[in-house]
mmCIF file of C-alpha atoms in Angstrom:
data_model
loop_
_atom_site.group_PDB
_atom_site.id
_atom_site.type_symbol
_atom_site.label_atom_id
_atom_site.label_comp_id
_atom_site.label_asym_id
_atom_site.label_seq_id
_atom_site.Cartn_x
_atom_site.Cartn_y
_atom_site.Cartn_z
ATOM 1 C CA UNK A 368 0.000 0.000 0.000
ATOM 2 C CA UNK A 369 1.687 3.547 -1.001
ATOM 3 C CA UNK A 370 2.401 5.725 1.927
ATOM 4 C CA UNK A 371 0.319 8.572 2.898
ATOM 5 C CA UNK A 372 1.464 12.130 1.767
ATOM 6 C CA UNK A 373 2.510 14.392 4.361
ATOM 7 C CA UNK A 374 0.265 16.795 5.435
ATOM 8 C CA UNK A 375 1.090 20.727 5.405
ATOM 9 C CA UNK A 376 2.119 20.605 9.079
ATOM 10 C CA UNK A 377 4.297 17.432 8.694
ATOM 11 C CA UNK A 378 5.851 18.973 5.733
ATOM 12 C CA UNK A 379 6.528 22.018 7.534
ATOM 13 C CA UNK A 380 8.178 20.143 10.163
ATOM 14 C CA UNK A 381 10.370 17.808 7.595
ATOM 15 C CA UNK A 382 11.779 21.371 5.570
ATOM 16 C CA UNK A 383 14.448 22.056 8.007
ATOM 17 C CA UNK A 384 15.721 18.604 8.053
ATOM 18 C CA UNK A 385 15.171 17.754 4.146
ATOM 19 C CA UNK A 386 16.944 21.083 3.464
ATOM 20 C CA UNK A 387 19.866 19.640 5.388
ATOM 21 C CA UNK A 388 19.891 16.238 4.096
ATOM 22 C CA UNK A 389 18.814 14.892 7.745
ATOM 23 C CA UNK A 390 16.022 13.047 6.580
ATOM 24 C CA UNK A 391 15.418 9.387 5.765
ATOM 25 C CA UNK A 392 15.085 8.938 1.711
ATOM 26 C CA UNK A 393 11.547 7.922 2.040
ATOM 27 C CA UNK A 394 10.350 10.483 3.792
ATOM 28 C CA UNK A 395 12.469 13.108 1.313
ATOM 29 C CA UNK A 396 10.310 11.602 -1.140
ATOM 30 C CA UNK A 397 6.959 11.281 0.455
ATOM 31 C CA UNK A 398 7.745 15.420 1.480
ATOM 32 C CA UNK A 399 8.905 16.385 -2.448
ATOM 33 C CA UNK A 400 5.674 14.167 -3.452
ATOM 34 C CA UNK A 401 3.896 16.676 -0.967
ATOM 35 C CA UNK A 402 5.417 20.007 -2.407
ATOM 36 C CA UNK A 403 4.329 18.720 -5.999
ATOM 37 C CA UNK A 404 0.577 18.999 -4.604
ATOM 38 C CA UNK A 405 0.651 21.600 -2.728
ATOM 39 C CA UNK A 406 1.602 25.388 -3.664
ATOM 40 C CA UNK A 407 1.725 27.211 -0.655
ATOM 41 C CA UNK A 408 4.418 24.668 0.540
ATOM 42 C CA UNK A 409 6.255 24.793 -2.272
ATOM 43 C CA UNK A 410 7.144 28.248 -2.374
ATOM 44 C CA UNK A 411 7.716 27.900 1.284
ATOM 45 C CA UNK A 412 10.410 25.235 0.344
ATOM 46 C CA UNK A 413 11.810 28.302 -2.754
ATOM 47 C CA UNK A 414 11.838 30.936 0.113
ATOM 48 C CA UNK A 415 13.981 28.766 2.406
ATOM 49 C CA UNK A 416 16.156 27.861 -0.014
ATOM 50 C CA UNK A 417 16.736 31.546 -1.520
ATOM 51 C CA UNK A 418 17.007 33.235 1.551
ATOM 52 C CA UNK A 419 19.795 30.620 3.044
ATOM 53 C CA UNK A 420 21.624 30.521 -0.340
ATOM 54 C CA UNK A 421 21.905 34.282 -0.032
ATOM 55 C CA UNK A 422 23.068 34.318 3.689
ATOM 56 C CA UNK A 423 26.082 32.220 2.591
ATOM 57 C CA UNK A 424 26.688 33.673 -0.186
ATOM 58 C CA UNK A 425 26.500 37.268 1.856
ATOM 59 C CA UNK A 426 29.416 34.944 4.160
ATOM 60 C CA UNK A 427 31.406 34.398 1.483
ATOM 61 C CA UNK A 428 31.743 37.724 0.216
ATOM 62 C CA UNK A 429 31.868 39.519 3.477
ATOM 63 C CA UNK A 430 34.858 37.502 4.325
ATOM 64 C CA UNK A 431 36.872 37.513 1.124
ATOM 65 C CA UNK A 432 36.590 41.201 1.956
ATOM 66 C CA UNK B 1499 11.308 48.524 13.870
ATOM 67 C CA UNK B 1500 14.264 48.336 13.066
ATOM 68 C CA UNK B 1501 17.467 47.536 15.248
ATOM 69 C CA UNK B 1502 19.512 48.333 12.531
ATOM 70 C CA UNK B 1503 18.374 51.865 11.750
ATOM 71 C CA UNK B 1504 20.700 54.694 13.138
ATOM 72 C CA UNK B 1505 22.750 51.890 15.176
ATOM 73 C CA UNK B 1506 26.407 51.327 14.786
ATOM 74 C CA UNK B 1507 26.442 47.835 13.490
ATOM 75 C CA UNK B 1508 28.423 45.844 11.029
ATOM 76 C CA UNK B 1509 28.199 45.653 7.739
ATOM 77 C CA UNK B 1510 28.714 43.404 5.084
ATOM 78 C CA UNK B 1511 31.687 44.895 3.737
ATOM 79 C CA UNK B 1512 33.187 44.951 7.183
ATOM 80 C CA UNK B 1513 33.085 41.666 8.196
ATOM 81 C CA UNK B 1514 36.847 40.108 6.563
ATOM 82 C CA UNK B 1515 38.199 43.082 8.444
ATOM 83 C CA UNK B 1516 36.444 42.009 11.368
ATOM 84 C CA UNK B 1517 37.748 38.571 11.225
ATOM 85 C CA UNK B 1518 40.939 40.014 10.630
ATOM 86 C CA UNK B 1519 40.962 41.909 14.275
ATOM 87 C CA UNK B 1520 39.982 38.770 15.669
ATOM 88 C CA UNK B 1521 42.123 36.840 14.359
ATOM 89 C CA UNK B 1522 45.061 39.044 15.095
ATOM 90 C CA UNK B 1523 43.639 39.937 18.847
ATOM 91 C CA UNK B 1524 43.844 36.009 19.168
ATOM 92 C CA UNK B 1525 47.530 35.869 18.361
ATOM 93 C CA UNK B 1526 48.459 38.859 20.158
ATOM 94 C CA UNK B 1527 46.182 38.118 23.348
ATOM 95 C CA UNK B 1528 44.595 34.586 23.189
ATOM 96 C CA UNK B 1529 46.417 31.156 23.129
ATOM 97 C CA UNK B 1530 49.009 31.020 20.534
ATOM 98 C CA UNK B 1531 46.708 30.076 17.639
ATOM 99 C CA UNK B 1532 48.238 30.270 14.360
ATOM 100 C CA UNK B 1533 45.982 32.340 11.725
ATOM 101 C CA UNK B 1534 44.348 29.232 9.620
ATOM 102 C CA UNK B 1535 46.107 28.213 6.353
ATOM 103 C CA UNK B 1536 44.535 28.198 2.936
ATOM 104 C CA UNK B 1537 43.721 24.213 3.341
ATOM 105 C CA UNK B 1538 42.748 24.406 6.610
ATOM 106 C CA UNK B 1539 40.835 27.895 6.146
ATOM 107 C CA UNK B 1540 37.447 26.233 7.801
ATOM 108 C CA UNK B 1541 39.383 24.801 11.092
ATOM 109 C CA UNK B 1542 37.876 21.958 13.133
ATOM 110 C CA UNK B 1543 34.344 22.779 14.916
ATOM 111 C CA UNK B 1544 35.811 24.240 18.230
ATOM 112 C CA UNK B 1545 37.909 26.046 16.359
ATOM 113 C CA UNK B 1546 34.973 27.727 14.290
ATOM 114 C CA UNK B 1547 33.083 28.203 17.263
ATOM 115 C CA UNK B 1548 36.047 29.721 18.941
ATOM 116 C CA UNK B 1549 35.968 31.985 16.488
ATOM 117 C CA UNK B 1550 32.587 33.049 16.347
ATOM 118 C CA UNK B 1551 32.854 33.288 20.141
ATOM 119 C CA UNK B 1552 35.797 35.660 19.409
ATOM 120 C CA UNK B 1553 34.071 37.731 17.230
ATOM 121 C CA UNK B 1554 31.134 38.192 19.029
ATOM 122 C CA UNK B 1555 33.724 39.686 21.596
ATOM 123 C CA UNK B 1556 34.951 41.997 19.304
ATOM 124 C CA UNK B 1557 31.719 43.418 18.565
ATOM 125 C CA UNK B 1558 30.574 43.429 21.820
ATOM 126 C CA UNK B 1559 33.694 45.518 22.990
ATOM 127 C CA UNK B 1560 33.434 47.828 19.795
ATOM 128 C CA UNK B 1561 30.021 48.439 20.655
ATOM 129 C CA UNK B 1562 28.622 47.335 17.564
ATOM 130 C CA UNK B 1563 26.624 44.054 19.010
ATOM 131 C CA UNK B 1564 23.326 45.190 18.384
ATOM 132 C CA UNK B 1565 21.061 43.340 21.197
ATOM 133 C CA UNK B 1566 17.763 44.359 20.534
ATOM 134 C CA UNK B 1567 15.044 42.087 18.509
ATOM 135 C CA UNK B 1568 12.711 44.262 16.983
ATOM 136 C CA UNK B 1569 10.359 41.972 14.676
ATOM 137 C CA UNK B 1570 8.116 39.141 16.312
ATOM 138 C CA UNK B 1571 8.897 35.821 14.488
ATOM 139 C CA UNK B 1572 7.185 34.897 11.222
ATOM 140 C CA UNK B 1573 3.642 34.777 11.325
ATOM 141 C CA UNK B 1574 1.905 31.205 11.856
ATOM 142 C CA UNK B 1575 0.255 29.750 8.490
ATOM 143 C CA UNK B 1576 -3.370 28.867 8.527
ATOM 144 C CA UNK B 1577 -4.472 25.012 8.534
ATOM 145 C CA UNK B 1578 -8.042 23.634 7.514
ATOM 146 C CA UNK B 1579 -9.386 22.408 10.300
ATOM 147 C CA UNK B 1580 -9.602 18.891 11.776
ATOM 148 C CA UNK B 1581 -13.185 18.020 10.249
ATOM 149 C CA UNK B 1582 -12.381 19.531 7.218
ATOM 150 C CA UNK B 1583 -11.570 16.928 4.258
ATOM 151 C CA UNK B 1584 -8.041 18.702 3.527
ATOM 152 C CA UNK B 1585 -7.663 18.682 7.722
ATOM 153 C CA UNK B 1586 -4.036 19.810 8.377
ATOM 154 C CA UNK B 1587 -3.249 21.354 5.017
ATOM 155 C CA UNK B 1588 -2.999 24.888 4.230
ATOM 156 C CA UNK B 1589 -5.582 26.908 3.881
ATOM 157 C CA UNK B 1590 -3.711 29.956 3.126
ATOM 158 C CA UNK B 1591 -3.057 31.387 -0.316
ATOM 159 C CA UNK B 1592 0.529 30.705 -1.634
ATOM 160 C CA UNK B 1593 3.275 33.734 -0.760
ATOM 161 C CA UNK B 1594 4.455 35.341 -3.720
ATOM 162 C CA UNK B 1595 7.651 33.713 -5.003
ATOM 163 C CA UNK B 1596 10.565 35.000 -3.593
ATOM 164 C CA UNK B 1597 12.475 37.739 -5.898
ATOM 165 C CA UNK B 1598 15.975 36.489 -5.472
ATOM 166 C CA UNK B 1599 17.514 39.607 -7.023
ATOM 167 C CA UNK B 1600 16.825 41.460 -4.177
ATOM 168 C CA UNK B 1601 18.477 39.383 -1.363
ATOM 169 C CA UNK B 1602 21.566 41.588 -1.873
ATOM 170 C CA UNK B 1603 23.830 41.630 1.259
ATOM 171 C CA UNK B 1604 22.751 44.172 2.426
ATOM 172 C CA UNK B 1605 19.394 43.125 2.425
ATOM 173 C CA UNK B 1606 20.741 39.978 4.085
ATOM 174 C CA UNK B 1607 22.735 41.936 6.705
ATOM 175 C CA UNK B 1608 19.584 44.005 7.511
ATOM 176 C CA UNK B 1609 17.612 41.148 7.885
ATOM 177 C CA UNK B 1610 19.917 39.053 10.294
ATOM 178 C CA UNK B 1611 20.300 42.490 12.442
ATOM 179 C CA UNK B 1612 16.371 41.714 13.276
ATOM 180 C CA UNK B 1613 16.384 38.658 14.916
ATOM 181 C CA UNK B 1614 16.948 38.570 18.298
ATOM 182 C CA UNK B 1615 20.790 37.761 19.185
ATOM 183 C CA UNK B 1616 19.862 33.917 20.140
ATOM 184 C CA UNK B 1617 18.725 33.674 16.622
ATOM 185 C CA UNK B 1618 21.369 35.336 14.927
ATOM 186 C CA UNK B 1619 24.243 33.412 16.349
ATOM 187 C CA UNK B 1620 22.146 29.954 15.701
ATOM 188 C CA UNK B 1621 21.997 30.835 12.131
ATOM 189 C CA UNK B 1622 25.052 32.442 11.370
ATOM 190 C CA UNK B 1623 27.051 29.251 12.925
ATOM 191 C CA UNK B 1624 24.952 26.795 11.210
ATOM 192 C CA UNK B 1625 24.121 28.062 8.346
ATOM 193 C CA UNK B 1626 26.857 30.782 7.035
ATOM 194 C CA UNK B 1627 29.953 28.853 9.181
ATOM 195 C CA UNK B 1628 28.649 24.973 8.533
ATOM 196 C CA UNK B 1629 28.821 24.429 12.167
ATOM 197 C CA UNK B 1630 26.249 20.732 12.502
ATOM 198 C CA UNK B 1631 23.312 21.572 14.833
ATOM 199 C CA UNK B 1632 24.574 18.675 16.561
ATOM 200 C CA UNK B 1633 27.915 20.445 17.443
ATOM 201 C CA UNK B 1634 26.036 23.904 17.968
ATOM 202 C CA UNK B 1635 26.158 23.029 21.986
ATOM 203 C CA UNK B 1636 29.868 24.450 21.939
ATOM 204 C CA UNK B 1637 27.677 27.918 21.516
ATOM 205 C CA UNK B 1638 24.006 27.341 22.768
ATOM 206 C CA UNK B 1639 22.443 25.519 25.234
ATOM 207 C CA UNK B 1640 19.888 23.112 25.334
ATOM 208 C CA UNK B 1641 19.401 19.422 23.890
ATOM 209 C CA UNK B 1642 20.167 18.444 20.415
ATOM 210 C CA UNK B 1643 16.228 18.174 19.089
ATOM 211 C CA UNK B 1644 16.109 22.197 20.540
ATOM 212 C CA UNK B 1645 19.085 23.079 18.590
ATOM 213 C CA UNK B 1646 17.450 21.637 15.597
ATOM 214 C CA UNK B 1647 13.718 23.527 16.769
ATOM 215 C CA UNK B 1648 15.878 26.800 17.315
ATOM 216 C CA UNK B 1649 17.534 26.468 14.111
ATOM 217 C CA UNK B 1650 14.380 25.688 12.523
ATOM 218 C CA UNK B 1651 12.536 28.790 14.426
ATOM 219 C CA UNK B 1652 15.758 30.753 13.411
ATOM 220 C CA UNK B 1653 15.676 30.551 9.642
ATOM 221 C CA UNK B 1654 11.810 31.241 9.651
ATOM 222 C CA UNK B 1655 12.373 34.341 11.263
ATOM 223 C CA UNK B 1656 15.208 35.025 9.121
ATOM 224 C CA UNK B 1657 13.381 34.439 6.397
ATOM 225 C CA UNK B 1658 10.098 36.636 7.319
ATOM 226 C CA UNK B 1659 12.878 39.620 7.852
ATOM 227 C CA UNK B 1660 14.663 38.855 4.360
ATOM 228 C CA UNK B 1661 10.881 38.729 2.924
ATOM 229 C CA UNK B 1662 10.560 42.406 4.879
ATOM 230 C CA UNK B 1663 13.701 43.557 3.689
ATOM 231 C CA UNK B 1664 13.095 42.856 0.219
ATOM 232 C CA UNK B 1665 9.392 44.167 -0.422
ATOM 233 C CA UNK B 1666 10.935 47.437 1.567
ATOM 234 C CA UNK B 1667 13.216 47.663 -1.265
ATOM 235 C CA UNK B 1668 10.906 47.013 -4.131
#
């Protein structure tokens, strides 16, 4: 029997941890499976990943400076 | 708002030098600690956190460490409700995608001056130095699975204040 799809406040709770790699492969899938339905959480997921992409690269620059 | 407005602060462009002070106040003051090499630029985890300890210092005796927390955290989605058919999914519209051009440094250093100083340090050592949550108890306190909450609680916060940021500069 396929496994249930996270709901929103699951996948809100699974972002941190998929976004690290901290997360079992099963439930990476079962939470991209989840962003495929669902919009809101998808642009969560875009928003967490731009924002922390631009902190490093802020990092990066500010200490090659 | 904001904590950065009219404060002393740091800015973006200011931070190698900053490392720089630290790193020579270390050599001239600390344990003899040899500035890191090219290969071994990142150091070991104590090392990092050492230094991030140090720098906070160095702010702090500057004056710059900016210590208030002006915005409240991100605000909380909306869920359908338990008898509803879609129970536990959102019920909220989508946010507008994220307009990446505008998470300049600035805007980034802006942002990370609004969380409260708990928050900052969480983020900046996890996710601008690399330090693992797991090894974030060399700065924080509290359990491993709080790290990871704080963390968590951390980069929505940041990520509210980016969002902030960046419609204040549209």
């Amino acid at each position: 029997m396929p496994a249930t799809l996270p709901d929103c406040h699951t996948a809100d709770r699974l972002l941190g941890r998929w976004y690290d790699g901290q997360i079992d492969p099963e439930d990476a899938t079962l939470y991209e499976q989840h962003l495929l339905q669902c919009p809101p959480c998808l642009v969560e997921n875009q928003w967490l990943r731009a924002a922390l992409h631009a902190l490093q690269d802020a990092a990066t620059e500010g200490a090659s400076q | 708002m904001s904590a950065g407005d009219g404060s002393a602060g740091v800015s973006a462009a200011s931070l190698g030098r900053l490392l720089a002070a630290v790193l020579s106040r270390r050599g001239a003051d600390g344990p003899a600690v040899a500035a890191p090499d090219h290969q071994s630029a990142a150091g070991t985890v104590s090392e990092r956190c050492a230094l991030i300890s140090a720098a906070v210092a160095e702010l702090a005796d500057r004056g710059d460490l900016d210590q208030s927390s002006a915005d409240p955290p991100a605000p909380a989605a909306s869920y359908f409700e338990p008898d509803h058919r879609w129970a536990g999914w959102r019920a909220d519209d989508p946010p507008e995608v994220p307009d990446t051009a505008s998470f300049g440094r600035d805007a980034v250093v802006r942002a990370l001056r609004r969380l409260p100083p708990a928050m900052r340090l969480a983020l900046v050592a996890h996710d601008a130095a690399g330090i693992p949550v797991e090894d974030l108890h060399e700065l924080l306190a509290g359990t491993v699975d709080q790290q990871i909450a704080f963390v968590d609680t951390a980069r929505r916060a940041y990520v509210a204040a980016l969002a902030a940021e960046a419609a204040g500069a549209s």
